[in-house]
Amino acid sequence: MCGIIGIVSGSKEDIVSSVIEGLSKLEYRGYDSAGIAVLSDGNLQRRRAVGKLENLENKLEEDPINGTVGIGHTRWATHGKPTEENAHPMMTKDVALVHNGIIENYKSLKDSLITQGYNFTSQTDTEVVAVYMQSCIDKGSSPREAFRQMLKVVEGTFAFVAIFKSVPNKIFCAKNKSPIVIGFGKNMCVGSDASSIAGNCDEVVYLSDGEYAEVTEHDAIFFDENFCEIKKERQKVTDDLINEGLGQYPHYMLKEIMEQPNAVRKTIVANEIPVDLLKNVSRILILACGTSYYAGMVARYWFEKYLKIPTNVEMASEYRYRFPVIENGTLVIGITQSGETIDTLEAMEYARSTNSNCRVLAISNVKNSAIARSADVVFYTEAGVEIGVASTKAFMAQLTVLAMIAFHDRPEVLNELRNFPNICDDILSSVNDEIENLAKNLYSAQSIIYLGRDSLYPIALEGALKLKEISYIHAEGFAAGEMKHGPIALIDDNLPVICLCPSCDVFDKMVSNIQIAKARGKNVIVFTDSIGNETFGDDFKKIVLPNICQECVPLAYVIPMQLLAYKVAVLKGEDVDKPRNLAKSVTVE
Ligand code: F6R
């Protein structure tokens, strides 16, 4: 959450546009406000604006600034409302600072600085850090000493990027839990992720927790937590980091939905399941959040039914706080698109620290992400950069890897999986108009229910999550059999009920659940296949998908759920790619 960027350039020509370009690639991390500060001939200047980046761009056009070193920030508010005063960079007389993370001891630091006579203009935790460094400088410290003293006293999670009035052409940056990447190329740069700086550099270095760097016009030096200089390995910038833009599509979400056949194809080609992956594994523990958690829920059905391995799926945010016991022989699987969700990272670390015998596997869409680096084994989903805040193609790629694990010794299912990109293409082209009509029917609904059973239950949850997060319509997914234990009370003629009913093992049970819903409400919509089409009469609204092997149905049935959410949100005129209050990468607990 929050995107930060820093660029050191020899010339004044393009620093502001380079920072803005970097921020535009980081807006997925937050878009409550944005700001930029530059240093020019010993002058720190700053512009900030509430709302999306374009507001900052407009401001810069009216009131330009220029410099040879610049830092920028796009915010997802934690401490203090999204106002201009709370927008980063935080600036004092001598220092400008951007921050991603949360400073936990900000209150005591602030109280002490107020006692020393310092004033604050924002409600943020970050301003305390800037003012603390200012206080060090006022007491005679050099900028380097001020930065180091600050690192010794702050507690919490952070990626900091700072510039000092008296230090031309140098950026100081440090990391604890929140990501920082340093880029080497035509300009030296710093960013929250590699793709934000990929256009400016050929090689990158990932800072680790506790490390800090001083980045100058042509180089960077790195220090460990004791401030001893260290060497860091550079890595080449690869094509998959480059965001190719919207192309012919009006929104990234639609583009990414349409890219799913390729995401599956590439993920299959890129991954091979080691023969010994499940050797001596007596239990699987899946840790994830949100959509990735639902991918884990699907996998649980597969792992228990086909591999016969007891499997737990845990919401990472809840998991470690109940101090669970981890048995020997547990394979821990962390699933994450971004590779930096703090809840997932911490839950995986908790599992490892509780039982050092367990192996930790990460499924990540981002190469070299914190979670990928923390695991013993990594499978990368090859969905490509996902920009839309609502995850679609990354989920599909996660299901692909999980299916490869679950069905590693069932060649007939693996063949179906290899053929799935064609089915995916078919679904995308065949249901489009029907989903469009359904969206017209549903976009004024107050609330919508999604029902599924077995591996389609997590898809019902995912369908509801997609809808609520981008269209702001209340939606809930239920296990269809659980309806009669309470939620059925909600059903009346005004409540649309979306039912996922392919002809698989639990088909008959699901048919009964749907009949029960239909007896109580007239707006029941069934997603099914040719068998379901015959089973349900013409009084049902039906959308018929191809007949698919039972193992692949979750991958197939999520596609119309994504499209439906997308089309409803577009009809409502919502900002599909940047829904309110959300950010793509969640690095706060
Ligand atoms: C919903 C969505 C989120 C993420 C969740 C975990 O569309 O994208 O629910 O799935 O925040 O993020 P990752 O997968 O990056 O760990």
Coordinates of C-alpha atoms and ligand atoms in Angstrom, one line a residue:
M1 CA 0.0 0.0 0.0
C2 CA 1.2 3.4 -1.0
G3 CA 3.6 3.6 -3.9
I4 CA 6.9 5.4 -3.6
I5 CA 9.4 6.4 -6.2
G6 CA 12.7 8.3 -6.3
I7 CA 14.8 9.4 -9.2
V8 CA 18.3 10.9 -9.3
S9 CA 19.1 12.5 -12.6
G10 CA 22.0 14.6 -13.8
S11 CA 19.7 17.0 -15.7
K12 CA 16.7 19.0 -14.7
E13 CA 14.9 18.3 -17.9
D14 CA 12.7 15.4 -17.1
I15 CA 12.8 14.6 -13.4
V16 CA 9.1 15.6 -12.7
S17 CA 7.8 13.6 -15.7
S18 CA 9.9 10.6 -14.7
V19 CA 8.6 10.6 -11.2
I20 CA 5.0 11.0 -12.5
E21 CA 5.5 8.2 -14.9
G22 CA 6.8 6.0 -12.1
L23 CA 3.8 7.0 -9.9
S24 CA 1.4 6.2 -12.7
K25 CA 2.6 2.6 -12.5
L26 CA 2.3 2.5 -8.7
E27 CA -1.2 4.0 -8.5
Y28 CA -2.6 0.4 -8.0
R29 CA -1.0 0.6 -4.5
G30 CA -3.2 3.6 -3.5
Y31 CA -4.8 6.6 -5.0
D32 CA -6.2 8.7 -2.1
S33 CA -3.7 11.5 -2.8
A34 CA -0.3 12.0 -4.5
G35 CA 2.7 14.2 -4.1
I36 CA 6.1 15.0 -5.4
A37 CA 9.2 16.8 -4.0
V38 CA 12.3 17.9 -5.9
L39 CA 15.6 19.3 -5.0
S40 CA 17.0 22.1 -7.2
D41 CA 20.1 24.2 -6.3
G42 CA 19.6 23.7 -2.6
N43 CA 15.9 24.3 -2.7
L44 CA 13.3 21.7 -1.7
Q45 CA 10.0 22.2 -3.5
R46 CA 6.8 20.2 -3.2
R47 CA 3.4 19.8 -4.8
R48 CA 0.6 17.6 -3.5
A49 CA -3.0 16.9 -4.5
V50 CA -6.0 14.9 -3.1
G51 CA -7.4 12.1 -5.2
K52 CA -5.9 10.4 -8.3
L53 CA -2.6 11.2 -9.9
E54 CA -4.2 13.3 -12.6
N55 CA -5.0 16.0 -10.0
L56 CA -1.4 16.2 -9.1
E57 CA -0.4 16.5 -12.8
N58 CA -2.9 19.3 -13.3
K59 CA -1.4 21.1 -10.3
L60 CA 2.1 20.7 -11.6
E61 CA 1.0 22.1 -15.0
E62 CA -0.4 25.2 -13.3
D63 CA 2.5 25.5 -10.9
P64 CA 5.6 23.7 -12.2
I65 CA 8.6 22.6 -10.3
N66 CA 12.0 21.2 -11.4
G67 CA 15.1 19.6 -9.9
T68 CA 17.8 17.1 -10.4
V69 CA 16.5 14.6 -7.8
G70 CA 12.9 13.9 -7.1
I71 CA 10.7 11.7 -4.9
G72 CA 7.0 10.9 -5.3
H73 CA 4.2 9.1 -3.5
T74 CA 0.7 7.8 -4.1
R75 CA -1.1 7.2 -0.9
W76 CA -3.5 4.7 0.6
A77 CA -4.4 6.5 3.8
T78 CA -3.7 4.8 7.2
H79 CA -3.1 7.7 9.7
G80 CA -5.2 10.7 8.8
K81 CA -7.8 11.4 6.2
P82 CA -6.9 11.7 2.5
T83 CA -6.3 15.5 2.6
E84 CA -3.6 17.6 1.1
E85 CA -2.0 18.2 4.5
N86 CA -1.7 14.4 5.0
A87 CA -0.4 13.7 1.5
H88 CA 3.3 12.8 1.2
P89 CA 6.0 14.0 0.8
M90 CA 6.3 15.2 4.3
M91 CA 8.7 18.1 4.3
T92 CA 10.6 20.1 6.9
K93 CA 13.1 22.8 6.4
D94 CA 15.9 20.4 5.5
V95 CA 14.3 17.1 4.5
A96 CA 11.5 15.7 2.3
L97 CA 10.3 12.1 2.9
V98 CA 7.9 9.6 1.4
H99 CA 6.9 6.5 3.3
N100 CA 5.0 3.2 2.8
G101 CA 4.1 1.4 6.0
I102 CA 3.1 2.2 9.5
I103 CA 5.2 3.7 12.3
E104 CA 4.0 2.1 15.5
N105 CA 5.8 4.3 18.0
Y106 CA 4.9 7.5 16.2
K107 CA 2.9 8.8 19.2
S108 CA 5.7 8.7 21.7
L109 CA 8.1 10.2 19.2
K110 CA 5.7 12.9 18.4
D111 CA 5.0 13.8 22.0
S112 CA 8.8 14.1 22.6
L113 CA 9.3 16.3 19.5
I114 CA 6.4 18.5 20.6
T115 CA 8.0 18.9 24.0
Q116 CA 11.2 20.0 22.2
G117 CA 9.1 22.7 20.4
Y118 CA 8.5 21.1 17.0
N119 CA 5.1 21.7 15.2
F120 CA 3.1 19.3 13.1
T121 CA 0.9 20.1 10.1
S122 CA -0.6 16.6 9.4
Q123 CA -2.2 13.7 11.3
T124 CA 0.2 11.2 9.7
D125 CA 2.7 8.9 11.4
T126 CA 5.2 9.8 8.6
E127 CA 5.6 13.4 9.5
V128 CA 7.0 12.3 12.8
V129 CA 9.9 10.6 10.9
A130 CA 10.6 13.7 8.9
V131 CA 10.5 16.0 11.9
Y132 CA 12.7 13.6 13.9
M133 CA 15.4 13.8 11.2
Q134 CA 15.0 17.6 11.2
S135 CA 15.6 17.6 15.0
C136 CA 18.8 15.6 14.5
I137 CA 20.0 18.1 11.9
D138 CA 19.1 21.0 14.2
K139 CA 21.3 19.4 16.8
G140 CA 24.2 19.3 14.4
S141 CA 23.9 15.9 12.7
S142 CA 24.8 15.4 9.1
P143 CA 21.9 14.1 6.8
R144 CA 23.5 10.7 6.9
E145 CA 23.7 10.7 10.7
A146 CA 20.1 12.0 10.9
F147 CA 18.9 9.2 8.6
R148 CA 20.7 6.6 10.6
Q149 CA 19.6 7.9 14.0
M150 CA 16.0 7.9 12.7
L151 CA 16.4 4.2 11.7
K152 CA 17.5 3.4 15.2
V153 CA 14.4 4.8 16.8
V154 CA 11.5 4.1 14.5
E155 CA 9.5 0.9 15.1
G156 CA 7.0 -0.5 12.6
T157 CA 6.9 -1.3 8.9
F158 CA 8.4 1.1 6.4
A159 CA 9.9 1.8 3.1
F160 CA 11.4 5.3 3.3
V161 CA 12.8 7.5 0.5
A162 CA 14.3 10.8 1.6
I163 CA 16.1 13.7 0.1
F164 CA 18.0 16.4 2.0
K165 CA 18.4 20.0 1.1
S166 CA 22.1 20.0 1.7
V167 CA 22.9 16.8 -0.2
P168 CA 22.6 17.3 -4.0
N169 CA 21.7 14.3 -6.1
K170 CA 21.4 11.7 -3.4
I171 CA 18.5 9.6 -2.2
F172 CA 18.5 7.8 1.1
C173 CA 16.2 4.8 1.3
A174 CA 15.5 2.1 3.9
K175 CA 13.2 -0.9 4.3
N176 CA 11.5 -3.0 6.9
K177 CA 8.7 -5.2 5.7
S178 CA 7.6 -2.8 2.9
P179 CA 9.3 -3.3 -0.4
I180 CA 12.0 -1.1 -2.0
V181 CA 13.8 -1.8 -5.3
I182 CA 16.8 0.1 -6.5
G183 CA 17.2 0.5 -10.3
F184 CA 20.5 1.0 -12.2
G185 CA 20.2 2.5 -15.7
K186 CA 20.0 5.7 -17.6
N187 CA 18.8 7.2 -14.3
M188 CA 19.3 5.8 -10.9
C189 CA 16.0 5.2 -9.3
V190 CA 14.1 3.7 -6.4
G191 CA 10.6 2.3 -6.4
S192 CA 8.0 0.2 -4.5
D193 CA 8.2 -2.4 -7.2
A194 CA 10.4 -3.3 -10.2
S195 CA 7.8 -2.6 -12.8
S196 CA 7.5 1.1 -11.7
I197 CA 11.2 1.7 -12.5
A198 CA 11.7 -0.9 -15.3
G199 CA 11.5 1.7 -18.0
N200 CA 14.4 3.6 -16.5
C201 CA 16.8 0.8 -15.7
D202 CA 18.3 -2.4 -16.9
E203 CA 19.2 -3.9 -13.5
V204 CA 17.7 -3.9 -10.1
V205 CA 18.6 -4.6 -6.5
Y206 CA 16.0 -5.7 -3.9
L207 CA 16.7 -4.2 -0.4
S208 CA 16.1 -6.6 2.4
D209 CA 14.6 -5.8 5.8
G210 CA 17.0 -3.8 7.9
E211 CA 19.1 -2.6 5.0
Y212 CA 19.4 0.9 3.7
A213 CA 20.9 2.5 0.6
E214 CA 22.3 5.8 -0.6
V215 CA 21.6 6.3 -4.2
T216 CA 23.5 8.8 -6.3
E217 CA 23.6 9.8 -10.0
H218 CA 25.5 6.7 -11.2
D219 CA 25.6 4.3 -8.3
A220 CA 24.3 3.1 -5.0
I221 CA 25.9 1.9 -1.8
F222 CA 24.2 -0.5 0.5
F223 CA 24.4 -0.9 4.3
D224 CA 23.3 -3.6 6.7
E225 CA 21.4 -2.9 10.0
N226 CA 24.7 -2.0 11.7
F227 CA 25.5 0.5 9.0
C228 CA 28.4 -1.6 7.6
E229 CA 28.7 -1.4 3.9
I230 CA 27.5 -4.6 2.0
K231 CA 27.5 -5.8 -1.5
K232 CA 24.2 -6.6 -3.1
E233 CA 23.6 -8.7 -6.2
R234 CA 22.0 -7.0 -9.2
Q235 CA 19.3 -8.7 -11.3
K236 CA 18.4 -8.1 -14.9
V237 CA 15.1 -6.4 -15.6
T238 CA 12.9 -8.9 -17.4
D239 CA 10.1 -8.3 -19.9
D240 CA 7.4 -9.6 -17.6
L241 CA 7.9 -6.5 -15.5
I242 CA 6.8 -4.2 -18.2
N243 CA 3.2 -3.0 -18.1
E244 CA 2.2 -2.9 -21.8
G245 CA -0.7 -0.5 -21.2
L246 CA -4.4 -0.9 -22.0
G247 CA -4.1 -1.6 -25.7
Q248 CA -7.6 -1.9 -27.2
Y249 CA -9.3 -2.3 -23.9
P250 CA -11.2 0.4 -21.9
H251 CA -10.1 -1.0 -18.5
Y252 CA -7.3 -3.2 -17.2
M253 CA -9.8 -5.5 -15.5
L254 CA -11.3 -6.4 -18.9
K255 CA -7.9 -6.8 -20.5
E256 CA -6.8 -9.1 -17.7
I257 CA -10.0 -11.2 -17.9
M258 CA -9.3 -11.6 -21.6
E259 CA -5.7 -12.5 -20.9
Q260 CA -6.7 -15.6 -18.9
P261 CA -6.2 -18.2 -21.6
N262 CA -2.6 -17.0 -21.9
A263 CA -2.1 -16.9 -18.2
V264 CA -3.1 -20.6 -17.9
R265 CA -0.9 -21.5 -20.9
K266 CA 2.2 -19.7 -19.7
T267 CA 1.8 -20.9 -16.1
I268 CA 1.6 -24.6 -17.3
V269 CA 4.7 -24.2 -19.4
A270 CA 6.7 -22.3 -16.7
N271 CA 6.1 -24.8 -13.9
E272 CA 7.1 -28.4 -13.3
I273 CA 6.0 -30.0 -10.1
P274 CA 9.1 -31.7 -8.5
V275 CA 8.5 -35.4 -8.0
D276 CA 9.3 -35.2 -4.3
L277 CA 7.1 -32.1 -3.6
L278 CA 4.6 -34.2 -1.6
K279 CA 7.0 -36.8 -0.3
N280 CA 6.5 -37.3 3.5
V281 CA 3.8 -34.6 3.4
S282 CA 1.1 -35.6 5.8
R283 CA -0.8 -32.3 6.0
I284 CA -1.1 -29.2 3.9
L285 CA -1.6 -25.7 5.3
I286 CA -2.6 -23.0 2.9
L287 CA -2.2 -19.3 4.0
A288 CA -3.6 -16.5 1.9
C289 CA -6.0 -13.5 1.8
G290 CA -8.9 -12.4 -0.2
T291 CA -9.1 -13.8 -3.7
S292 CA -5.9 -15.8 -3.2
Y293 CA -7.6 -17.4 -0.1
Y294 CA -10.5 -18.5 -2.3
A295 CA -8.0 -20.1 -4.7
G296 CA -6.7 -21.9 -1.6
M297 CA -10.2 -23.0 -0.7
V298 CA -10.7 -24.6 -4.2
A299 CA -7.4 -26.4 -3.7
R300 CA -8.5 -27.8 -0.4
Y301 CA -11.3 -29.7 -2.2
W302 CA -8.8 -31.0 -4.7
F303 CA -6.1 -31.9 -2.3
E304 CA -8.4 -33.8 0.1
K305 CA -10.5 -35.5 -2.6
Y306 CA -7.7 -36.5 -5.0
L307 CA -4.5 -36.5 -3.0
K308 CA -6.1 -37.7 0.2
I309 CA -3.9 -35.2 2.2
P310 CA -5.7 -33.4 5.1
T311 CA -5.6 -29.7 4.1
N312 CA -6.4 -26.6 6.1
V313 CA -7.0 -23.2 4.4
E314 CA -6.5 -20.2 6.7
M315 CA -7.1 -16.5 6.4
A316 CA -3.6 -15.3 6.9
S317 CA -4.8 -12.2 8.9
E318 CA -6.4 -14.4 11.5
Y319 CA -4.1 -17.4 11.5
R320 CA -1.1 -16.5 13.6
Y321 CA -3.0 -14.7 16.3
R322 CA -4.7 -17.9 17.4
F323 CA -1.3 -19.5 17.9
P324 CA -2.0 -22.7 16.0
V325 CA 0.0 -25.8 16.3
I326 CA 1.9 -27.0 13.2
E327 CA 2.5 -30.8 12.9
N328 CA 5.6 -32.4 11.5
G329 CA 5.1 -33.2 7.9
T330 CA 3.2 -30.1 7.1
L331 CA 3.7 -28.4 3.7
V332 CA 2.8 -24.7 4.1
I333 CA 1.6 -23.0 0.9
G334 CA 1.4 -19.3 0.8
I335 CA -0.7 -18.0 -2.2
T336 CA -0.3 -14.4 -3.3
Q337 CA -0.5 -12.3 -6.4
S338 CA 1.6 -9.4 -5.2
G339 CA 4.0 -11.5 -3.1
E340 CA 4.0 -8.8 -0.5
T341 CA 0.7 -9.1 1.4
I342 CA 2.0 -8.6 5.0
D343 CA -0.7 -10.9 6.6
T344 CA 0.4 -13.8 4.3
L345 CA 4.1 -13.1 4.8
E346 CA 3.8 -13.0 8.6
A347 CA 1.5 -16.1 8.7
M348 CA 4.1 -18.0 6.7
E349 CA 6.9 -16.8 8.9
Y350 CA 4.9 -17.8 12.0
A351 CA 4.4 -21.3 10.6
R352 CA 8.1 -21.7 9.9
S353 CA 9.1 -20.4 13.3
T354 CA 6.7 -22.7 15.1
N355 CA 7.9 -25.8 13.4
S356 CA 11.2 -25.5 11.6
N357 CA 10.6 -29.0 10.0
C358 CA 7.8 -27.8 7.8
R359 CA 8.6 -26.9 4.2
V360 CA 7.3 -23.6 2.9
L361 CA 6.1 -23.2 -0.7
A362 CA 5.1 -19.8 -2.2
I363 CA 2.8 -19.3 -5.2
S364 CA 3.5 -15.8 -6.3
N365 CA 2.8 -13.7 -9.4
V366 CA 5.7 -11.3 -8.7
K367 CA 9.2 -12.5 -9.2
N368 CA 11.6 -11.9 -6.3
S369 CA 8.7 -10.6 -4.1
A370 CA 9.2 -10.7 -0.4
I371 CA 7.0 -13.8 -0.1
A372 CA 8.8 -15.6 -3.0
R373 CA 12.1 -14.8 -1.3
S374 CA 11.0 -16.1 2.0
A375 CA 9.9 -19.5 0.8
D376 CA 11.9 -22.8 0.4
V377 CA 10.2 -23.5 -3.0
V378 CA 8.4 -21.0 -5.3
F379 CA 6.0 -21.6 -8.2
Y380 CA 5.5 -18.4 -10.2
T381 CA 2.2 -17.8 -11.8
E382 CA 2.8 -16.4 -15.2
A383 CA -0.2 -14.1 -15.4
G384 CA 1.9 -11.1 -16.2
V385 CA 1.6 -7.7 -14.4
E386 CA -1.9 -7.4 -13.0
I387 CA -2.9 -3.8 -12.7
G388 CA -6.7 -3.9 -12.1
V389 CA -7.2 -3.9 -8.3
A390 CA -9.7 -6.7 -8.6
S391 CA -7.7 -9.8 -9.2
T392 CA -8.7 -12.0 -12.1
K393 CA -6.0 -13.5 -14.3
A394 CA -3.7 -14.0 -11.2
F395 CA -6.5 -16.0 -9.6
M396 CA -6.9 -18.1 -12.7
A397 CA -3.1 -18.7 -12.7
Q398 CA -3.1 -19.6 -9.1
L399 CA -5.8 -22.2 -9.7
T400 CA -3.7 -23.5 -12.5
V401 CA -0.6 -24.1 -10.3
L402 CA -2.8 -25.6 -7.6
A403 CA -4.4 -28.0 -10.1
M404 CA -0.9 -29.0 -11.4
I405 CA 0.0 -30.0 -7.8
A406 CA -3.4 -31.7 -7.1
F407 CA -3.4 -33.7 -10.4
H408 CA 0.3 -34.2 -10.9
D409 CA -0.2 -37.9 -11.2
R410 CA -3.5 -37.8 -13.2
P411 CA -2.4 -37.3 -16.9
E412 CA -6.0 -37.2 -18.1
V413 CA -6.8 -34.2 -15.9
L414 CA -3.5 -32.5 -16.8
N415 CA -4.5 -32.9 -20.5
E416 CA -7.9 -31.2 -19.7
L417 CA -6.0 -28.5 -18.0
R418 CA -3.7 -28.0 -21.0
N419 CA -6.8 -27.7 -23.2
F420 CA -8.4 -25.3 -20.7
P421 CA -7.1 -22.1 -22.5
N422 CA -9.3 -23.1 -25.5
I423 CA -12.3 -23.6 -23.3
C424 CA -11.6 -20.3 -21.6
D425 CA -11.5 -18.6 -25.0
D426 CA -14.9 -20.3 -25.8
I427 CA -16.5 -19.1 -22.6
L428 CA -15.2 -15.6 -23.0
S429 CA -16.6 -15.2 -26.5
S430 CA -19.9 -17.2 -26.0
V431 CA -21.2 -15.7 -22.8
N432 CA -20.4 -12.0 -23.4
D433 CA -23.8 -10.9 -24.7
E434 CA -25.8 -12.9 -22.1
I435 CA -23.7 -11.5 -19.3
E436 CA -24.2 -8.0 -20.7
N437 CA -28.0 -8.6 -20.5
L438 CA -27.8 -10.0 -17.0
A439 CA -25.7 -7.1 -15.9
K440 CA -28.5 -4.7 -17.2
N441 CA -30.9 -6.8 -15.1
L442 CA -28.8 -6.7 -11.9
Y443 CA -27.0 -3.3 -11.8
S444 CA -29.7 -1.6 -9.8
A445 CA -30.0 -4.5 -7.2
Q446 CA -29.4 -3.6 -3.6
S447 CA -28.0 -7.0 -2.8
I448 CA -27.1 -10.2 -4.6
I449 CA -26.5 -13.7 -3.3
Y450 CA -24.2 -16.3 -4.9
L451 CA -24.6 -20.0 -4.2
G452 CA -22.3 -22.9 -4.9
R453 CA -21.3 -26.3 -3.5
D454 CA -18.0 -28.2 -3.3
S455 CA -15.3 -26.5 -5.3
L456 CA -17.9 -24.0 -6.6
Y457 CA -18.5 -22.7 -3.1
P458 CA -15.3 -20.7 -3.2
I459 CA -16.2 -19.5 -6.7
A460 CA -19.5 -18.2 -5.3
L461 CA -17.5 -16.3 -2.6
E462 CA -15.2 -15.0 -5.3
G463 CA -18.1 -13.9 -7.5
A464 CA -19.6 -12.0 -4.6
L465 CA -16.2 -10.4 -3.7
K466 CA -15.6 -9.3 -7.3
L467 CA -19.1 -7.7 -7.5
K468 CA -18.9 -5.9 -4.2
E469 CA -15.4 -4.6 -4.5
I470 CA -15.9 -2.8 -7.9
S471 CA -19.7 -2.1 -8.0
Y472 CA -20.3 -1.5 -4.3
I473 CA -23.4 -3.7 -4.5
H474 CA -23.7 -5.8 -1.3
A475 CA -23.1 -9.4 -2.3
E476 CA -22.6 -12.6 -0.3
G477 CA -21.5 -16.0 -1.3
F478 CA -23.0 -19.0 0.6
A479 CA -22.5 -22.7 0.5
A480 CA -25.8 -23.7 -1.0
G481 CA -26.6 -26.4 1.5
E482 CA -26.1 -23.9 4.3
M483 CA -28.8 -21.6 3.1
K484 CA -31.6 -23.4 4.9
H485 CA -29.7 -22.8 8.2
G486 CA -30.4 -19.1 8.1
P487 CA -29.6 -17.0 5.1
I488 CA -32.6 -18.3 3.2
A489 CA -34.6 -15.8 5.2
L490 CA -33.1 -13.1 3.0
I491 CA -34.7 -14.5 -0.2
D492 CA -37.7 -12.7 -1.7
D493 CA -38.7 -11.7 -5.2
N494 CA -36.3 -8.7 -5.1
L495 CA -33.2 -10.6 -4.2
P496 CA -31.2 -11.9 -7.2
V497 CA -29.7 -15.4 -6.5
I498 CA -26.9 -16.5 -8.7
C499 CA -26.4 -20.3 -8.6
L500 CA -23.3 -22.2 -9.9
C501 CA -24.5 -25.6 -10.9
P502 CA -22.3 -27.6 -13.3
S503 CA -23.2 -31.3 -13.6
C504 CA -20.6 -32.7 -11.2
D505 CA -20.7 -34.9 -8.0
V506 CA -23.0 -32.6 -6.0
F507 CA -25.3 -31.7 -9.0
D508 CA -28.5 -33.3 -7.5
K509 CA -28.0 -31.7 -4.1
M510 CA -27.4 -28.3 -5.8
V511 CA -30.5 -28.7 -8.0
S512 CA -32.6 -29.2 -4.8
N513 CA -31.0 -26.2 -3.2
I514 CA -31.8 -24.1 -6.3
Q515 CA -35.4 -25.3 -6.3
I516 CA -35.7 -24.3 -2.7
A517 CA -34.4 -20.9 -3.5
K518 CA -36.7 -20.6 -6.5
A519 CA -39.8 -21.5 -4.4
R520 CA -39.0 -18.3 -2.4
G521 CA -37.8 -15.8 -4.9
K522 CA -38.4 -15.2 -8.6
N523 CA -34.9 -13.8 -9.6
V524 CA -32.9 -17.1 -9.6
I525 CA -30.1 -17.2 -12.2
V526 CA -28.4 -20.5 -12.9
F527 CA -25.0 -21.0 -14.5
T528 CA -24.9 -24.5 -15.7
D529 CA -24.1 -26.9 -18.6
S530 CA -26.1 -28.9 -21.1
I531 CA -27.4 -31.3 -18.4
G532 CA -28.5 -28.5 -16.2
N533 CA -30.1 -26.8 -19.1
E534 CA -32.3 -29.9 -19.5
T535 CA -32.9 -30.1 -15.8
F536 CA -34.1 -26.5 -15.1
G537 CA -37.3 -25.4 -16.8
D538 CA -37.8 -22.3 -18.8
D539 CA -39.0 -20.4 -15.7
F540 CA -35.3 -20.2 -14.7
K541 CA -32.9 -17.7 -16.1
K542 CA -30.0 -19.8 -17.3
I543 CA -26.6 -19.2 -18.7
V544 CA -25.2 -22.4 -20.3
L545 CA -21.4 -23.0 -20.3
P546 CA -19.6 -25.8 -22.1
N547 CA -19.5 -29.3 -20.5
I548 CA -16.2 -29.4 -18.6
C549 CA -14.4 -32.1 -16.6
Q550 CA -15.4 -31.8 -13.0
E551 CA -11.9 -30.9 -11.9
C552 CA -11.7 -27.9 -14.1
V553 CA -15.2 -26.4 -13.3
P554 CA -13.9 -23.8 -10.8
L555 CA -11.6 -22.3 -13.4
A556 CA -14.5 -22.2 -15.9
Y557 CA -17.2 -20.9 -13.7
V558 CA -15.2 -18.0 -12.3
I559 CA -15.0 -16.4 -15.8
P560 CA -18.6 -15.3 -16.1
M561 CA -18.5 -14.2 -12.4
Q562 CA -15.6 -11.8 -13.3
L563 CA -17.3 -10.6 -16.4
L564 CA -20.6 -10.0 -14.6
A565 CA -18.9 -7.9 -11.9
Y566 CA -17.0 -6.0 -14.5
K567 CA -20.1 -5.2 -16.6
V568 CA -22.3 -4.3 -13.6
A569 CA -19.6 -1.8 -12.4
V570 CA -19.2 -0.3 -15.9
L571 CA -23.0 0.2 -16.1
K572 CA -23.0 1.9 -12.7
G573 CA -20.2 4.2 -14.0
E574 CA -17.7 3.1 -11.3
D575 CA -14.0 3.3 -11.6
V576 CA -13.4 -0.4 -12.3
D577 CA -9.6 -0.5 -12.0
K578 CA -9.4 1.8 -9.0
P579 CA -12.3 1.0 -6.7
R580 CA -12.8 3.2 -3.7
N581 CA -10.9 2.5 -0.4
L582 CA -8.9 -0.3 -1.9
A583 CA -5.3 -0.9 -3.0
K584 CA -3.8 -3.8 -4.9
S585 CA -1.0 -4.6 -2.6
V586 CA -1.8 -4.7 1.1
T587 CA 1.2 -4.2 3.2
V588 CA -0.5 -3.2 6.5
E589 CA -1.9 -5.7 8.9
Ligands
F6R1 C1 -9.6 -9.0 -4.6 C2 -8.2 -9.0 -4.4 C3 -7.7 -9.1 -3.0 C4 -6.4 -9.9 -3.0 C5 -5.8 -9.9 -1.5 C6 -4.6 -10.7 -1.4 O1 -9.9 -8.9 -6.0 O2 -7.4 -8.8 -5.3 O3 -8.7 -9.8 -2.2 O4 -6.6 -11.2 -3.4 O5 -5.6 -8.6 -1.1 O6 -3.6 -10.2 -2.2 P1 -2.3 -11.0 -2.7 O7 -2.9 -12.1 -3.6 O8 -1.5 -10.0 -3.5 O9 -1.7 -11.6 -1.5

